[in-house]
């Protein structure tokens, strides 16, 4: 199985690149942000609770997202592999993911970390907010909070995967095609 963590701050291009990687490598895309937005769209209790936190730009509880990922892994047992997008976002989530995958005799092959400067992130998110319909994409204060959450709780995962020799840094500058080519180079060299 080819299991990849596509990593990076909000607005770094994970969603855009995931769509291309899924098509190129025949993988299943698992975005906890998308799964949560789907819960919100269906008006579930989980969605209502998550929305309050998402609108503030803070993370939802680990057990909520771990549970969602577990169900998706169970539902896609014959997959060639997964791209994890926006998950894990905390050390506890990364540990839980390692355990879940080990229970299925597989593991994370690589963390592909997109590196994009702060100002560029804010610019991209505000641009996306013009038609994404996401309330967390339009308010610069909330966007700042999301990036702060990333720096505080999510960035430490770089060291977590570095220790496992799985960390690959990709400069997220250039066209979508150029960044995609860089990602493919890393994957093809694994
Ligand atoms: P995203 O679409 O990945 O930018 O996520 C949007 C929002 O969903 C985040 O700001 C969090 O509130 C929540 N979220 C998504 N994924 C996670 C996760 N793995 N852990 C905690 N919260 C998450």
PDB file of C-alpha atoms and ligand atoms in Angstrom, residues 10-11 14 31-34 36-37 50 53-55 57-62 65-66 68 85-90 93 128 134 136-137 146 149, ligand 1:
ATOM      1  CA  UNK A  10      -3.860  25.931   5.720  1.00  0.00           C
ATOM      2  CA  UNK A  11      -3.820  27.281   2.175  1.00  0.00           C
ATOM      3  CA  UNK A  14      -2.951  20.249  -0.123  1.00  0.00           C
ATOM      4  CA  UNK A  31      -9.462  14.888   4.019  1.00  0.00           C
ATOM      5  CA  UNK A  32     -10.777  15.331   7.543  1.00  0.00           C
ATOM      6  CA  UNK A  33     -11.766  18.926   6.650  1.00  0.00           C
ATOM      7  CA  UNK A  34     -13.913  17.607   3.767  1.00  0.00           C
ATOM      8  CA  UNK A  36     -16.295  17.441   8.642  1.00  0.00           C
ATOM      9  CA  UNK A  37     -17.852  19.773   6.054  1.00  0.00           C
ATOM     10  CA  UNK A  50     -17.553  20.671  14.779  1.00  0.00           C
ATOM     11  CA  UNK A  53     -14.898  25.063  16.456  1.00  0.00           C
ATOM     12  CA  UNK A  54     -14.150  25.298  12.738  1.00  0.00           C
ATOM     13  CA  UNK A  55     -15.749  28.756  12.585  1.00  0.00           C
ATOM     14  CA  UNK A  57     -10.359  28.455  13.428  1.00  0.00           C
ATOM     15  CA  UNK A  58      -9.467  25.941  16.142  1.00  0.00           C
ATOM     16  CA  UNK A  59      -9.056  22.185  15.894  1.00  0.00           C
ATOM     17  CA  UNK A  60     -11.868  19.725  16.612  1.00  0.00           C
ATOM     18  CA  UNK A  61     -11.134  17.025  19.234  1.00  0.00           C
ATOM     19  CA  UNK A  62      -8.704  14.269  18.267  1.00  0.00           C
ATOM     20  CA  UNK A  65     -11.279  12.942  13.537  1.00  0.00           C
ATOM     21  CA  UNK A  66      -9.589   9.669  14.495  1.00  0.00           C
ATOM     22  CA  UNK A  68     -13.828   9.362  11.091  1.00  0.00           C
ATOM     23  CA  UNK A  85      -4.888  15.530   3.736  1.00  0.00           C
ATOM     24  CA  UNK A  86      -5.255  17.722   6.818  1.00  0.00           C
ATOM     25  CA  UNK A  87      -4.761  14.659   9.032  1.00  0.00           C
ATOM     26  CA  UNK A  88      -2.921  14.036  11.287  1.00  0.00           C
ATOM     27  CA  UNK A  89      -2.842  17.517  12.834  1.00  0.00           C
ATOM     28  CA  UNK A  90      -1.604  16.637  16.334  1.00  0.00           C
ATOM     29  CA  UNK A  93      -3.576  11.881  15.837  1.00  0.00           C
ATOM     30  CA  UNK A 128     -10.308  30.662  -2.232  1.00  0.00           C
ATOM     31  CA  UNK A 134     -16.306  28.474   3.611  1.00  0.00           C
ATOM     32  CA  UNK A 136     -13.389  30.180   7.796  1.00  0.00           C
ATOM     33  CA  UNK A 137     -11.830  31.343   4.496  1.00  0.00           C
ATOM     34  CA  UNK A 146      -5.899  28.633  11.847  1.00  0.00           C
ATOM     35  CA  UNK A 149      -3.095  26.431  15.495  1.00  0.00           C
TER      36      UNK A 149
HETATM   37  P1  LIG B   1      -9.158  22.045   6.494  1.00  0.00           P
HETATM   38  O1  LIG B   1     -10.222  21.851   5.473  1.00  0.00           O
HETATM   39  O2  LIG B   1      -8.169  20.909   6.532  1.00  0.00           O
HETATM   40  O3  LIG B   1      -8.483  23.378   6.384  1.00  0.00           O
HETATM   41  O4  LIG B   1      -9.893  22.032   7.924  1.00  0.00           O
HETATM   42  C1  LIG B   1     -10.841  23.000   8.271  1.00  0.00           C
HETATM   43  C2  LIG B   1     -11.106  22.939   9.763  1.00  0.00           C
HETATM   44  O5  LIG B   1     -11.595  21.636  10.110  1.00  0.00           O
HETATM   45  C3  LIG B   1      -9.892  23.144  10.645  1.00  0.00           C
HETATM   46  O6  LIG B   1      -9.639  24.521  10.874  1.00  0.00           O
HETATM   47  C4  LIG B   1     -10.300  22.403  11.902  1.00  0.00           C
HETATM   48  O7  LIG B   1     -11.213  23.166  12.675  1.00  0.00           O
HETATM   49  C5  LIG B   1     -11.064  21.218  11.359  1.00  0.00           C
HETATM   50  N1  LIG B   1     -10.184  20.049  11.109  1.00  0.00           N
HETATM   51  C6  LIG B   1      -9.913  19.465   9.910  1.00  0.00           C
HETATM   52  N2  LIG B   1      -9.096  18.421  10.056  1.00  0.00           N
HETATM   53  C7  LIG B   1      -8.811  18.339  11.377  1.00  0.00           C
HETATM   54  C8  LIG B   1      -7.993  17.470  12.164  1.00  0.00           C
HETATM   55  N3  LIG B   1      -7.275  16.473  11.610  1.00  0.00           N
HETATM   56  N4  LIG B   1      -7.964  17.677  13.495  1.00  0.00           N
HETATM   57  C9  LIG B   1      -8.672  18.651  14.085  1.00  0.00           C
HETATM   58  N5  LIG B   1      -9.442  19.529  13.405  1.00  0.00           N
HETATM   59  C10 LIG B   1      -9.524  19.365  12.058  1.00  0.00           C
END
